[in-house]
Tab-separated table of C-alpha atoms in Angstrom:
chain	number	residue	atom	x	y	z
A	18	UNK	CA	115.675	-4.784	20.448
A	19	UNK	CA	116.379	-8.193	18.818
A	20	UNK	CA	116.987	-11.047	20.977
A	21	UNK	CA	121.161	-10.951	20.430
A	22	UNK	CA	120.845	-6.863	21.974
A	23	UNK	CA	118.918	-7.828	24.800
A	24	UNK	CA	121.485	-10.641	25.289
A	25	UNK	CA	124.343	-8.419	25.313
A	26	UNK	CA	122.747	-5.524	27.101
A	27	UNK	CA	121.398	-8.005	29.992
A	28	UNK	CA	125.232	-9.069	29.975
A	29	UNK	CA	126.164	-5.794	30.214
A	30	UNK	CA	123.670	-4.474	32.669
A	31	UNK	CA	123.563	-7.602	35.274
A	32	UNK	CA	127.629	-7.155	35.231
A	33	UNK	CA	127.733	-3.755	35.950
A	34	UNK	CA	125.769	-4.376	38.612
A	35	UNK	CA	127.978	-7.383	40.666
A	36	UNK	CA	130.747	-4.827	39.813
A	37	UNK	CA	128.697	-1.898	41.802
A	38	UNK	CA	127.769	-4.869	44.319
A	39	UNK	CA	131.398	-6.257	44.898
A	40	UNK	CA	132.557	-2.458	44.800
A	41	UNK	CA	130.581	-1.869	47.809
A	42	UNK	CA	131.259	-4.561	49.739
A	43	UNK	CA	134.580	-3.990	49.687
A	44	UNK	CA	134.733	-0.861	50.322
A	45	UNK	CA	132.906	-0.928	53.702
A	46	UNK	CA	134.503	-3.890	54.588
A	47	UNK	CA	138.251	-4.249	53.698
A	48	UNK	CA	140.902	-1.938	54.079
A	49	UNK	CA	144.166	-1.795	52.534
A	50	UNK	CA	146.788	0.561	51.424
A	51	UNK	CA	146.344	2.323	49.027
A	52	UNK	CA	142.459	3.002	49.741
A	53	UNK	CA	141.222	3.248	45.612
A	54	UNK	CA	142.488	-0.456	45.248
A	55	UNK	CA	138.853	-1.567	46.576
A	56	UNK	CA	137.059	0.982	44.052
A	57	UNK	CA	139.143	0.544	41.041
A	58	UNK	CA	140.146	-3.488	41.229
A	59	UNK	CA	136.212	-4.470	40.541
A	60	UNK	CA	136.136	-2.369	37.515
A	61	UNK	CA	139.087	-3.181	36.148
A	62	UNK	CA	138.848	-6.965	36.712
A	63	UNK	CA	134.693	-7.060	35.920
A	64	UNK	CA	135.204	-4.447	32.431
A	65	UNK	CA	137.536	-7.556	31.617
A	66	UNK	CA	134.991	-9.874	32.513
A	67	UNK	CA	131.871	-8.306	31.142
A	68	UNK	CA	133.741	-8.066	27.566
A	69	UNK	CA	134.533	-11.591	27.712
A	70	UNK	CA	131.447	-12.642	28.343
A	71	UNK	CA	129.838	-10.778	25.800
A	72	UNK	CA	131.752	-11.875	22.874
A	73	UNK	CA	131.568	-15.590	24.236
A	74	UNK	CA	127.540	-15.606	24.184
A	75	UNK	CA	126.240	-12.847	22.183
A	76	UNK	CA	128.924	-12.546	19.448
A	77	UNK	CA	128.710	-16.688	19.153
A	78	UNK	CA	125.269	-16.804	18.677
A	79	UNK	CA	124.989	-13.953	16.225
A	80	UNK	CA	127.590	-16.013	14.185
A	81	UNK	CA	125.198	-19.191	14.664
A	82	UNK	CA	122.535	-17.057	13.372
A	83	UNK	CA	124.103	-15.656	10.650
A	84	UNK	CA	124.743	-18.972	9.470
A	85	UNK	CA	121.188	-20.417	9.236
């Protein structure tokens, strides 16, 4: 893969992983009513997250690229 799809797939990958790690955490840890708040908040909020991030680094620096 060229260097902008490893960017975005390591962006992808390393935030789907802090979503699996915060997902886990809280739900061992926390409880609250309702009881899929703890597995569906991380997703939510880190899909969100992930996307951002993605079009902040990987879509910028394909633009710098394309520009050169």
């Amino acid at each position: 893969p060229s260097r902008l799809d490893w960017l975005r797939m390591h962006i992808e990958r390393m935030g789907g992983a802090y979503i699996a790690t915060v997902t886990a955490f809280l739900v061992v840890n926390v409880r609250v009513e309702p009881a899929f708040i703890p597995w569906l908040l991380p997703g939510l909020l880190g899909g969100f997250g992930i996307r951002y991030f993605v079009r902040k680094y990987a879509l910028e620096k394909s633009r710098v690229q394309a520009m050169r």
